[in-house]
mmCIF file of C-alpha atoms in Angstrom:
data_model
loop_
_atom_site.group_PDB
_atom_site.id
_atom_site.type_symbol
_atom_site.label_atom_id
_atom_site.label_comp_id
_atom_site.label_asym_id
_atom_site.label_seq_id
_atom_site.Cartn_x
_atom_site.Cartn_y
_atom_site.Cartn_z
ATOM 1 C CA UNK A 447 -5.507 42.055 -10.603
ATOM 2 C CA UNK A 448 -5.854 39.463 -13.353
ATOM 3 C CA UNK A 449 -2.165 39.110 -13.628
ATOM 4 C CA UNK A 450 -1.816 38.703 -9.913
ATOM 5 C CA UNK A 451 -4.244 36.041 -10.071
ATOM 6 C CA UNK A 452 -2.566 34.380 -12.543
ATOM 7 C CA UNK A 453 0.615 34.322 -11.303
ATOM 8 C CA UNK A 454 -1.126 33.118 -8.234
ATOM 9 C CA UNK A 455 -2.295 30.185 -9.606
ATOM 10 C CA UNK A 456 0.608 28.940 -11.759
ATOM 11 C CA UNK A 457 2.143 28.917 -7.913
ATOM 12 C CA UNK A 458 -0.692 26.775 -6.387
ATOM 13 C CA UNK A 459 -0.236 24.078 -8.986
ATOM 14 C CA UNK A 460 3.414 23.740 -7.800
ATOM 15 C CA UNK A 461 2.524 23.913 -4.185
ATOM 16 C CA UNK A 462 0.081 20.946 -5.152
ATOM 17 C CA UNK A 463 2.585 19.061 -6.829
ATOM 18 C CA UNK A 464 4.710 19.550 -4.040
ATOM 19 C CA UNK A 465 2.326 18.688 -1.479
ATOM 20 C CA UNK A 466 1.392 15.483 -3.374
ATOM 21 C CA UNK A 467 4.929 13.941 -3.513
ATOM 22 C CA UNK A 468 4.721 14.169 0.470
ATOM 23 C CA UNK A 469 1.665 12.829 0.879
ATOM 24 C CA UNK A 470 2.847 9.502 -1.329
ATOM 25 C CA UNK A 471 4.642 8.556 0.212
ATOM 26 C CA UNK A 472 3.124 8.024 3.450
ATOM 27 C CA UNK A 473 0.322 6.160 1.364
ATOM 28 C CA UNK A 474 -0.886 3.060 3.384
ATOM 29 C CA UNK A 475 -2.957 0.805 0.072
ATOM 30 C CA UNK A 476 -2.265 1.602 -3.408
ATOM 31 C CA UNK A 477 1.285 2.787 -2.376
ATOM 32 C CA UNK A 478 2.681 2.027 -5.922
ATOM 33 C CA UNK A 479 -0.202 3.726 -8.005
ATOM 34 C CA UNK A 480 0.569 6.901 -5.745
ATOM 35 C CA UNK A 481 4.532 6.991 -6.216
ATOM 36 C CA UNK A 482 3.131 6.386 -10.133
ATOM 37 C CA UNK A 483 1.352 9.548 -9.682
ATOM 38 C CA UNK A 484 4.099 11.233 -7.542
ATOM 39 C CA UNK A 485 6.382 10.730 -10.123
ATOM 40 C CA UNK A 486 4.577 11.806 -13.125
ATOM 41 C CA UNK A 487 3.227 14.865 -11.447
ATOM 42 C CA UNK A 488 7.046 15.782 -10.302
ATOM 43 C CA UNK A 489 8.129 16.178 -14.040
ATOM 44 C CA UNK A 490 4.966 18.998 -14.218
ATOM 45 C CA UNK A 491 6.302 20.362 -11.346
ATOM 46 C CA UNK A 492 9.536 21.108 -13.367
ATOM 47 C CA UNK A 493 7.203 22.204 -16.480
ATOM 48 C CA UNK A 494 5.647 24.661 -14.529
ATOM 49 C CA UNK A 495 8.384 25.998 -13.021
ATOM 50 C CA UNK A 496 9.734 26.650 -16.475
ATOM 51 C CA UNK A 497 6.448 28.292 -17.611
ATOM 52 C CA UNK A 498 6.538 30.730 -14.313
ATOM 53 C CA UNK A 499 10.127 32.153 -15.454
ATOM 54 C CA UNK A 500 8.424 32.919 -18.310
ATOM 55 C CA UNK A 501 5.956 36.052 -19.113
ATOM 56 C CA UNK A 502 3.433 33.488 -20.583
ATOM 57 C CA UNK A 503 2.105 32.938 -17.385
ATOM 58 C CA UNK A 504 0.425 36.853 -17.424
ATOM 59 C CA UNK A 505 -2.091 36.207 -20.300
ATOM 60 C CA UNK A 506 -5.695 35.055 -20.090
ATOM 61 C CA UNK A 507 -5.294 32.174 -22.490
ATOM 62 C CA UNK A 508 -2.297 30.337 -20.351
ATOM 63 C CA UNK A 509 -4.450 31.491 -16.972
ATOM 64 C CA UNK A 510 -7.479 29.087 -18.508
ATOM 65 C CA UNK A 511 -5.673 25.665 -18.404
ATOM 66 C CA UNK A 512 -3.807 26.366 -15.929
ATOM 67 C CA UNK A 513 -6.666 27.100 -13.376
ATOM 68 C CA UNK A 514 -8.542 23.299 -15.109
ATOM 69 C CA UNK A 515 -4.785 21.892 -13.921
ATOM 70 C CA UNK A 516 -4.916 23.250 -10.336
ATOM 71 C CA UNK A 517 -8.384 21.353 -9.889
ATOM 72 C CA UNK A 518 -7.003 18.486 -11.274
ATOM 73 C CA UNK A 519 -3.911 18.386 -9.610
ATOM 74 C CA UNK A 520 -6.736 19.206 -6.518
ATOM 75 C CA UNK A 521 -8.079 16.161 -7.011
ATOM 76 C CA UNK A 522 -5.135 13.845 -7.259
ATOM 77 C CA UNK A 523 -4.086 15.406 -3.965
ATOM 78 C CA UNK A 524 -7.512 14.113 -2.544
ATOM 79 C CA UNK A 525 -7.315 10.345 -4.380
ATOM 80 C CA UNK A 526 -3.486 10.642 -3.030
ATOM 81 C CA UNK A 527 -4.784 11.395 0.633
ATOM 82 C CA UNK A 528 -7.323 9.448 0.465
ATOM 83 C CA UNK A 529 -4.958 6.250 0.081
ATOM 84 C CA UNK A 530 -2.972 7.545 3.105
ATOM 85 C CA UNK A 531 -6.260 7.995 5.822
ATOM 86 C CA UNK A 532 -8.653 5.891 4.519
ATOM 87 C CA UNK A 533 -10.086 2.597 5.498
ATOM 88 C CA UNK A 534 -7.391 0.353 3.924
ATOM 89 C CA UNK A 535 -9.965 -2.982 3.338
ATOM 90 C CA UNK A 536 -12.491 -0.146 1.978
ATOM 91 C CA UNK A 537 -9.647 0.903 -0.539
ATOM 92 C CA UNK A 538 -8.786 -2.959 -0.987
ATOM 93 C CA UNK A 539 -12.648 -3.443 -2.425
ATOM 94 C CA UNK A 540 -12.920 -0.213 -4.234
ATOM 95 C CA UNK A 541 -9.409 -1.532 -6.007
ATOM 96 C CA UNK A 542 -10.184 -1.215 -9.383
ATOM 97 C CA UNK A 543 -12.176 1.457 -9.489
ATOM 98 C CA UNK A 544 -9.229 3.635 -8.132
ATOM 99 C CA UNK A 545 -6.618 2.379 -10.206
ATOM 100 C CA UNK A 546 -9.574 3.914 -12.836
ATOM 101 C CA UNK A 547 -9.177 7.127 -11.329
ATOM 102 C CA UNK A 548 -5.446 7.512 -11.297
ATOM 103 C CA UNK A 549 -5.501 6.421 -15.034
ATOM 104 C CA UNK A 550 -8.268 8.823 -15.789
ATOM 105 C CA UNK A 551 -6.498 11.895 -13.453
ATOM 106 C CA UNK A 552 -3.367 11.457 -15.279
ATOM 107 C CA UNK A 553 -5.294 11.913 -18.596
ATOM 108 C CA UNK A 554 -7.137 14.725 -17.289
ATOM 109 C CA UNK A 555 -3.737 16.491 -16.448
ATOM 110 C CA UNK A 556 -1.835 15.693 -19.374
ATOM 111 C CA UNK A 557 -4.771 17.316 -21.427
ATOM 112 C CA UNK A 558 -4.507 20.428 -19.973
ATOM 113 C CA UNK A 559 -0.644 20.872 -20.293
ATOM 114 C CA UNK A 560 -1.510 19.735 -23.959
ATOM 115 C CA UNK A 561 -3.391 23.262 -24.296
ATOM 116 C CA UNK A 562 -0.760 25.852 -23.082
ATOM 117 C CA UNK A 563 1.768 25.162 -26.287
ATOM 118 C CA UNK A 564 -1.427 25.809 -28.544
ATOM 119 C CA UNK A 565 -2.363 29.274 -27.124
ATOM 120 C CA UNK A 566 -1.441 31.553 -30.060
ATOM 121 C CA UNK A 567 1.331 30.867 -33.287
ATOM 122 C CA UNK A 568 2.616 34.453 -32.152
ATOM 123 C CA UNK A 569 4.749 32.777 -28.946
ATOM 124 C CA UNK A 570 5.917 29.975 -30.644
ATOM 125 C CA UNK A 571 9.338 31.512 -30.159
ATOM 126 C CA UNK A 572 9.266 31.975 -26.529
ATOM 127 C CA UNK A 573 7.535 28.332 -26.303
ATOM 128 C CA UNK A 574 11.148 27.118 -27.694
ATOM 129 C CA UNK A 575 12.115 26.737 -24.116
ATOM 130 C CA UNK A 576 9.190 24.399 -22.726
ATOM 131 C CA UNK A 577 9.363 22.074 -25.436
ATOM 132 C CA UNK A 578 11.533 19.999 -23.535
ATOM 133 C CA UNK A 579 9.579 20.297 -20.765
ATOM 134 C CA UNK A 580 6.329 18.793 -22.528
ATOM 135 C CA UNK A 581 7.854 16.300 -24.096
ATOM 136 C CA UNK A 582 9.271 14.562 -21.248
ATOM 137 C CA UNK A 583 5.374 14.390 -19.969
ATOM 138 C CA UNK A 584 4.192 12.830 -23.425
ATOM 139 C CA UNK A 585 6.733 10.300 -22.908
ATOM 140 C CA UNK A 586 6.594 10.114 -19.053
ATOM 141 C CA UNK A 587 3.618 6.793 -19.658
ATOM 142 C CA UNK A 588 2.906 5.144 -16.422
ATOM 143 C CA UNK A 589 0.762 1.917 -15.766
ATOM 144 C CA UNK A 590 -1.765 1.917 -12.691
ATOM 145 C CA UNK A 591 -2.597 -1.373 -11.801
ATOM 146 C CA UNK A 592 -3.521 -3.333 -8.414
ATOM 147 C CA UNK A 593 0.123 -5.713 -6.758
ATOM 148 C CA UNK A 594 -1.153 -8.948 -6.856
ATOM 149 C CA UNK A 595 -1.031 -9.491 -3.249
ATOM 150 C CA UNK A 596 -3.844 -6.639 -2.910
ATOM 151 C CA UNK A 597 -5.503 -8.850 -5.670
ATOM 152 C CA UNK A 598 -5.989 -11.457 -3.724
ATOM 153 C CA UNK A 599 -6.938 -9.335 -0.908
ATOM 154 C CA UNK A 600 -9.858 -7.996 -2.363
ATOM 155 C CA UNK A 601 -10.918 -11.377 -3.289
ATOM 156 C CA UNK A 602 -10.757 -12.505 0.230
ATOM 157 C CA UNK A 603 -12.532 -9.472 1.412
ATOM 158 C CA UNK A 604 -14.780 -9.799 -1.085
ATOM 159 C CA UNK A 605 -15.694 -13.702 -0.262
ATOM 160 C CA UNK A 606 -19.157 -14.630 1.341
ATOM 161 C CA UNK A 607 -17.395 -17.380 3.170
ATOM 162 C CA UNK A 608 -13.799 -16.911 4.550
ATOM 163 C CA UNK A 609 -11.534 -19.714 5.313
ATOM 164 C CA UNK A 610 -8.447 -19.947 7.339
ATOM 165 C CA UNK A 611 -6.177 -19.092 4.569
ATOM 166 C CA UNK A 612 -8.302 -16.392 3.505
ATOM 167 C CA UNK A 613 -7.687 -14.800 6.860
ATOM 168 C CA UNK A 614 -4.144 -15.624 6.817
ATOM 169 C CA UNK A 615 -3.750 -13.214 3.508
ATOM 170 C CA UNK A 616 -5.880 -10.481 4.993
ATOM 171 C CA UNK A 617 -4.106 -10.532 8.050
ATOM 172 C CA UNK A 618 -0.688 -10.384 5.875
ATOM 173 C CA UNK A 619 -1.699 -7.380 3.897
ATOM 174 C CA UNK A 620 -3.188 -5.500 7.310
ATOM 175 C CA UNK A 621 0.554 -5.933 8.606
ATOM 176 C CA UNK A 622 1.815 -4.514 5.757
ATOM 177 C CA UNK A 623 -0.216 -1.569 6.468
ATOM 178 C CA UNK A 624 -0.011 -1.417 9.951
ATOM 179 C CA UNK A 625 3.331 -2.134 10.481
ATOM 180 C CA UNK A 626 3.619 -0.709 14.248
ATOM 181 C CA UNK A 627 0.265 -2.331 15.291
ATOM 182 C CA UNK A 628 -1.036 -5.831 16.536
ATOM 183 C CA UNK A 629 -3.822 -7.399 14.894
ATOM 184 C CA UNK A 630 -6.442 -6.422 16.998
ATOM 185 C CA UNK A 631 -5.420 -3.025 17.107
ATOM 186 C CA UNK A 632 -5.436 -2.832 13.123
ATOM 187 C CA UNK A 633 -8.824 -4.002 13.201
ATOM 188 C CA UNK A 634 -10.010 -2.051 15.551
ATOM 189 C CA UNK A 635 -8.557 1.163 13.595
ATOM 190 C CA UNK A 636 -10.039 -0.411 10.085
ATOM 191 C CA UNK A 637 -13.425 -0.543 11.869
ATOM 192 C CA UNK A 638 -13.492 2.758 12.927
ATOM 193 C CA UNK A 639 -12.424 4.576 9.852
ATOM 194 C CA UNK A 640 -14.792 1.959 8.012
ATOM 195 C CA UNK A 641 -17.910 3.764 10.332
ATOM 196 C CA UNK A 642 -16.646 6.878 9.545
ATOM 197 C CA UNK A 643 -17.077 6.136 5.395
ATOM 198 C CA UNK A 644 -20.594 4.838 6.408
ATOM 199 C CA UNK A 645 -21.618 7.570 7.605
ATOM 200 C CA UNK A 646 -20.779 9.258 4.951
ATOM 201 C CA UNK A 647 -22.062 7.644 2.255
ATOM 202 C CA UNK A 648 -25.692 7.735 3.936
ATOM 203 C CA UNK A 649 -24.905 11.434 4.244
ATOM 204 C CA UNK A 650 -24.515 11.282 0.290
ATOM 205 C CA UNK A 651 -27.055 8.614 -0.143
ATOM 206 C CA UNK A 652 -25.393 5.743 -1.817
ATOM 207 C CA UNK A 653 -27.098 2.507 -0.964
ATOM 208 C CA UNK A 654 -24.575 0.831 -2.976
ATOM 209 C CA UNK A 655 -21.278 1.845 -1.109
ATOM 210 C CA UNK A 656 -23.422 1.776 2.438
ATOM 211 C CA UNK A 657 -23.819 -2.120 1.707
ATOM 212 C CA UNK A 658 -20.081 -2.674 0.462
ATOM 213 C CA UNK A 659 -18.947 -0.656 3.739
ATOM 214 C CA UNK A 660 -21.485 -3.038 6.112
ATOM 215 C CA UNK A 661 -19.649 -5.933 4.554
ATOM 216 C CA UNK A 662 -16.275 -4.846 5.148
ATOM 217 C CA UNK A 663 -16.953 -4.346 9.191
ATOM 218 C CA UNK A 664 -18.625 -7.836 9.012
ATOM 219 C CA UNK A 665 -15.560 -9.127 7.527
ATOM 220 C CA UNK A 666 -12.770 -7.429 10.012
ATOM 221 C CA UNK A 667 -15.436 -9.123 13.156
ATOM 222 C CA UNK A 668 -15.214 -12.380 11.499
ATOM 223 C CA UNK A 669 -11.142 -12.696 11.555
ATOM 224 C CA UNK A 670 -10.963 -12.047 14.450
ATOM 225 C CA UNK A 671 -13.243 -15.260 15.528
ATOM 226 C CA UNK A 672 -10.613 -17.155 12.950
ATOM 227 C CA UNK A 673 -7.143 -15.816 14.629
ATOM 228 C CA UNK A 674 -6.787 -17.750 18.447
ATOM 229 C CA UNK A 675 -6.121 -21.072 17.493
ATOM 230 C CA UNK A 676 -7.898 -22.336 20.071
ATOM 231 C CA UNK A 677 -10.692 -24.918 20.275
ATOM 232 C CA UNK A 678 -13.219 -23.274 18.263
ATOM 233 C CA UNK A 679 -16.629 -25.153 16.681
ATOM 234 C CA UNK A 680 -16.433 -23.173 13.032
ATOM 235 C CA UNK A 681 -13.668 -20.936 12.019
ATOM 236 C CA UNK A 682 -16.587 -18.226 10.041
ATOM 237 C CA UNK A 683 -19.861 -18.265 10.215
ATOM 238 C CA UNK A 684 -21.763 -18.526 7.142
ATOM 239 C CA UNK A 685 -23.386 -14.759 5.735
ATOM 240 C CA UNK A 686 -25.458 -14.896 2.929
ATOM 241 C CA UNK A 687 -23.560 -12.300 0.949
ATOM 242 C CA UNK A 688 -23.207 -12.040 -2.737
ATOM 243 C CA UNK A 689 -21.008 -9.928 -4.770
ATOM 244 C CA UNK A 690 -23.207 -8.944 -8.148
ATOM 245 C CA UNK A 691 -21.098 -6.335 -10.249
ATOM 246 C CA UNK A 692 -18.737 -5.142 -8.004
ATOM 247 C CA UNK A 693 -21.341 -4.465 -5.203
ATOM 248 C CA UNK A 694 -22.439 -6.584 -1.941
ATOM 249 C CA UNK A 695 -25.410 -7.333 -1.538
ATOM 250 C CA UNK A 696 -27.496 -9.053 1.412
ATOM 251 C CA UNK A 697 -24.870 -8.273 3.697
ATOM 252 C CA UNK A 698 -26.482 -9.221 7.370
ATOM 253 C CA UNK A 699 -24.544 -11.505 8.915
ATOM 254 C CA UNK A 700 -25.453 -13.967 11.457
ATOM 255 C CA UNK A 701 -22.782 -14.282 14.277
ATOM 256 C CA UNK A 702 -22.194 -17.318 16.745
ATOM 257 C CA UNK A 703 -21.305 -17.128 20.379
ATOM 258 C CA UNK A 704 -17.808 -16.408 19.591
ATOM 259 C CA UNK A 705 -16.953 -12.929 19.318
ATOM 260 C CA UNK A 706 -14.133 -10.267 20.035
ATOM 261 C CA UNK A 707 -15.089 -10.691 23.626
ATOM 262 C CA UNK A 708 -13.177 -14.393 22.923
ATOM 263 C CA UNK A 709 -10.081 -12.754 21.727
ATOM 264 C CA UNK A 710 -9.692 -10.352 24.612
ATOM 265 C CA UNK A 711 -10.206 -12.166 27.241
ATOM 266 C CA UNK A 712 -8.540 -15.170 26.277
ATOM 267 C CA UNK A 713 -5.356 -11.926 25.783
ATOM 268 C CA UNK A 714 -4.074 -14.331 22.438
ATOM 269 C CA UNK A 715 -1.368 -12.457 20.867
ATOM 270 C CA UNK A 716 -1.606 -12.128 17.276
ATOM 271 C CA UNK A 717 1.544 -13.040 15.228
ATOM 272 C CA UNK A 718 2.219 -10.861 11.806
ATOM 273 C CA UNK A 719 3.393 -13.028 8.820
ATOM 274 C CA UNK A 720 1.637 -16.451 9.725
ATOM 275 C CA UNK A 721 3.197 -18.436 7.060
ATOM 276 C CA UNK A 722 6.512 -16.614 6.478
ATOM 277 C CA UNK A 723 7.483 -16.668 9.921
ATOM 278 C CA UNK A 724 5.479 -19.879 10.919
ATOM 279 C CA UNK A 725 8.568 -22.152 10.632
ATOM 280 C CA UNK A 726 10.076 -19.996 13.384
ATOM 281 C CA UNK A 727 7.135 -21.913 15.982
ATOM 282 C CA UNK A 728 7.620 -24.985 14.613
ATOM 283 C CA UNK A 729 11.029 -27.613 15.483
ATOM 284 C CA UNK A 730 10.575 -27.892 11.766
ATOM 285 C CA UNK A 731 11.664 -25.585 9.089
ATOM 286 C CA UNK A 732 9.337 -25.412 6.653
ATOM 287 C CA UNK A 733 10.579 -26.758 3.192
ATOM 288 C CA UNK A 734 10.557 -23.138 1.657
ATOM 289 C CA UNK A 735 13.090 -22.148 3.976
ATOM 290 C CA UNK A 736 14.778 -25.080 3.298
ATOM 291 C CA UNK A 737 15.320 -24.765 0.106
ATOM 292 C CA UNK A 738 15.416 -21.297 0.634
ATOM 293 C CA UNK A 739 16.672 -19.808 2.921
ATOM 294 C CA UNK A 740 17.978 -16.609 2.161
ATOM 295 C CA UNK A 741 14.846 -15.618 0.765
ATOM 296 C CA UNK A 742 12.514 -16.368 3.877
ATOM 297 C CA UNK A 743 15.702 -14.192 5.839
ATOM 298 C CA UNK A 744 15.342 -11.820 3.612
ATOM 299 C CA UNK A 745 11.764 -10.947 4.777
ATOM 300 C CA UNK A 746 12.301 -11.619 8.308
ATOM 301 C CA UNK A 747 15.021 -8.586 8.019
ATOM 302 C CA UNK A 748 12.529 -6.254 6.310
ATOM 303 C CA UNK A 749 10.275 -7.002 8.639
ATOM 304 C CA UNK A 750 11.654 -6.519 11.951
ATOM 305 C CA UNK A 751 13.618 -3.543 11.117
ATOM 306 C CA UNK A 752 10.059 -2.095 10.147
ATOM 307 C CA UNK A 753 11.109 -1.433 5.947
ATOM 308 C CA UNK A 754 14.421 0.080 7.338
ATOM 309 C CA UNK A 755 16.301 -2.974 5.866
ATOM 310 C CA UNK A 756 15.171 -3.622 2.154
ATOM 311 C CA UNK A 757 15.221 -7.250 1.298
ATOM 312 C CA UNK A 758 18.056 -6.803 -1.646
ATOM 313 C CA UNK A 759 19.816 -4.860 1.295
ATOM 314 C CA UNK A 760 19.701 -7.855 4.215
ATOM 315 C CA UNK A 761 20.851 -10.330 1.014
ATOM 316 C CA UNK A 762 23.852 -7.899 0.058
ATOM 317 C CA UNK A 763 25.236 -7.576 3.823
ATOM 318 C CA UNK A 764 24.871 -11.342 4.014
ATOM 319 C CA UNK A 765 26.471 -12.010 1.184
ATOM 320 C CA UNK A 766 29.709 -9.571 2.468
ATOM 321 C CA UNK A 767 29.660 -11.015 5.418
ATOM 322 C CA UNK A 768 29.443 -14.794 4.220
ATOM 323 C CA UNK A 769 33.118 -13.779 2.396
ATOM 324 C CA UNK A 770 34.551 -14.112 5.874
ATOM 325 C CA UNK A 771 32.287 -17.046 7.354
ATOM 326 C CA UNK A 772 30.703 -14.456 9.405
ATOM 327 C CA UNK A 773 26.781 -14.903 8.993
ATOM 328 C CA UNK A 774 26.275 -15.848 12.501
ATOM 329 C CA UNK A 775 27.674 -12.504 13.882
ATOM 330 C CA UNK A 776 25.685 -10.547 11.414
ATOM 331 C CA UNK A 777 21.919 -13.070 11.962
ATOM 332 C CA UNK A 778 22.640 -12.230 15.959
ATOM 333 C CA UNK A 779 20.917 -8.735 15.612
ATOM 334 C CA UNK A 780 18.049 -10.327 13.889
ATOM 335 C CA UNK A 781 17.957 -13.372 15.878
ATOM 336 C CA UNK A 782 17.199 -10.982 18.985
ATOM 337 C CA UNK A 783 14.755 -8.831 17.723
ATOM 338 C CA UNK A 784 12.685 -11.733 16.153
ATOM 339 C CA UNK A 785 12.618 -12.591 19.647
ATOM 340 C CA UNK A 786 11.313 -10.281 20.869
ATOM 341 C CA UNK A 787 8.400 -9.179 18.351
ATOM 342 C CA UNK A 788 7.168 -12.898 18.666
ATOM 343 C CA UNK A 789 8.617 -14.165 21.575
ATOM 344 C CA UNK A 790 9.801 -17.503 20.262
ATOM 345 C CA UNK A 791 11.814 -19.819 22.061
ATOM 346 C CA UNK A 792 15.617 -19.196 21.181
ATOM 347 C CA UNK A 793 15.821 -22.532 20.317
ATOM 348 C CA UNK A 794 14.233 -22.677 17.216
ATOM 349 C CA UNK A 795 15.351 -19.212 16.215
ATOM 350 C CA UNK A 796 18.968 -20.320 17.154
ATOM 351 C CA UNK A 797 18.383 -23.179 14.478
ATOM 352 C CA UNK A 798 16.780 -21.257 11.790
ATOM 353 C CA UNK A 799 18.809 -18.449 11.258
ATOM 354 C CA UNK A 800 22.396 -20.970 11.917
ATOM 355 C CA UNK A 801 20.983 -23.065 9.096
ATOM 356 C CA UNK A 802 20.779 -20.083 6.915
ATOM 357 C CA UNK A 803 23.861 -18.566 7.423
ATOM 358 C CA UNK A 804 25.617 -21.739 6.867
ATOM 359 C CA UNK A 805 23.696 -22.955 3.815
ATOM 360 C CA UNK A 806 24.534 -19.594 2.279
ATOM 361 C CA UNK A 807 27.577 -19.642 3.242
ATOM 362 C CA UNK A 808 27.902 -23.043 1.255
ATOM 363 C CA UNK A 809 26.260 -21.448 -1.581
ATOM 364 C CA UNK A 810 28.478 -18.491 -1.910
ATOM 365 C CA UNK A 811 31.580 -20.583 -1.819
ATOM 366 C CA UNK A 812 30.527 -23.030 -3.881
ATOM 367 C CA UNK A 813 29.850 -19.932 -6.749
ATOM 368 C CA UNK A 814 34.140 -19.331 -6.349
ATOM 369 C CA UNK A 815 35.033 -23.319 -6.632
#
């Protein structure tokens, strides 16, 4: 029974591992920190499967750190998960804290694989073979940090007053994570998932996180009152919040007459990307796309092909196809599906995306002169 247990478990800590690669990458906030994780717990995934060809895996001693693994591995599952379902402004404000955990779950892992080579002197021999195996998890160092874009998201979130650029950058990191959503349909989904964390942390009794949580649905009602672009007195109204280690406090807010009721009936149609596609509404470019102009296409690629089109990847086919004076053929596709996602005129789209192709064009024959 004991060995069947054991063997048991050695095979739920690579189902875990397994299980947490999937899960990463569907991660909506914290993305990076998760493929971090992913990564590092993929190499114990090939430790362990060493160990299991092994008759190591039968004794009591190797059962011991291996069963303190599974719950650790159990628990970077749930941090994992949780960066996939939860509220993605919650996860924005808690930032630092989790990039704490994943530093302190790796630790916690690595300890326990530290244990099984020091289980008895007498299977030193048959350890020969996993040597490699822990070595390339000693030297397998990964940093957990917060991108600075979700930096500057959780100061905005984090703000007692909001302005309109403030609500610009939220609304840029939102479409990040809800790619296939408007605006108001983000928010609506943050708010929901933010009332189901409140109620849980009055089920657990946490003032603390009950008044950071309150905050957050304050803040996702208040860009909303920011977004129309219509004649509007004040763009936020004023709450008398402050943020005192880490933690909101005071967090009623007092709301005008403007509301969500404003944005739906007035049926505005939010637009993803204010400032990198803003020159696209304007019979200006704007001078970063004038002086750059393969970068701003660059994200306009990645963007309406939903991440199917890396930004390195739209650069490299324009570059090939700039060889034969072709960039207008290949900026067609793009030109019609920007379009479409923000119904601009084809005017201005017409004059964007002609200027870029033939300024690049320029460039890349210039390089061969």
């Amino acid at each position: 029974m004991g060995v069947s247990l054991a063997h048991h478990t050695g095979f739920n800590a690579v189902t875990l591992t397994n299980t947490i690669l999937s899960s990463a990458r569907n991660a909506a906030t914290h993305r990076q920190n998760c493929e971090q994780l992913a990564e590092h717990v993929r190499v114990i995934g090939n430790l362990l499967d060493k160990l299991r060809s092994t008759d190591l895996i039968k004794l009591p001693a190797v059962k011991e750190p291996l069963d303190e693994l599974e719950v650790a591995l159990k628990r970077a599952l749930e941090l994992v998960e949780s960066c996939r379902d939860k509220s993605c402004l919650y996860m924005l404000a808690m930032g630092w804290s989790v990039v704490y955990q994943f530093r302190q779950l790796q630790d916690e892992i690595d300890r326990y694989l530290r244990l099984v080579p020091l289980i008895s002197l007498v299977h030193e021999f048959r350890m020969q073979n996993l040597k490699e195996g822990l070595e390339a998890v000693e030297k397998d160092e990964r940093d957990y940090t917060l991108d600075q874009e979700d930096i500057e998201a959780q100061n905005v979130i984090l703000k007692p007053d909001r302005t309109k650029k403030d609500a610009d950058i939220l609304e840029k990191s939102l479409s990040r994570k809800y790619p296939d959503m408007d605006f108001h349909e983000a928010l609506q989904e943050e708010k929901e998932k933010l009332n189901v964390e409140l109620l849980r942390s009055r089920t657990q009794n946490d003032p603390d996180q009950c008044r950071v949580i309150e905050h957050l649905i304050d803040v996702t009602e208040n860009v909303v009152n920011v977004l129309p672009g219509k004649k509007v007195e004040k763009l936020l109204s004023n709450e008398p919040t402050y943020v005192v280690s880490g933690y909101i406090t005071n967090s009623k807010t007092s709301y005008g007459d403007f509301g969500v009721k404003n944005m739906e009936n007035e049926e505005v149609k939010s637009e993803w990307q204010a400032d990198l596609f803003g020159c696209c509404s304007e019979p200006c470019l704007s001078l970063k796309t004038l002086f750059y102009p393969c970068g701003t296409f660059s994200w306009i690629a990645n963007k309406v092909s939903k991440g199917k089109i890396s930004r390195e990847q739209a650069i490299n086919n324009l570059m090939a196809y700039s060889v034969f004076c072709g960039c207008c053929c290949y900026t067609c596709c793009t030109r019609r599906k920007l379009r479409q996602l923000f119904n601009v005129e084809v005017f201005c789209i017409s004059i964007y995306t002609y200027s870029c192709s033939l300024l690049y064009s320029l460039c890349f024959l210039w390089c061969f002169i």
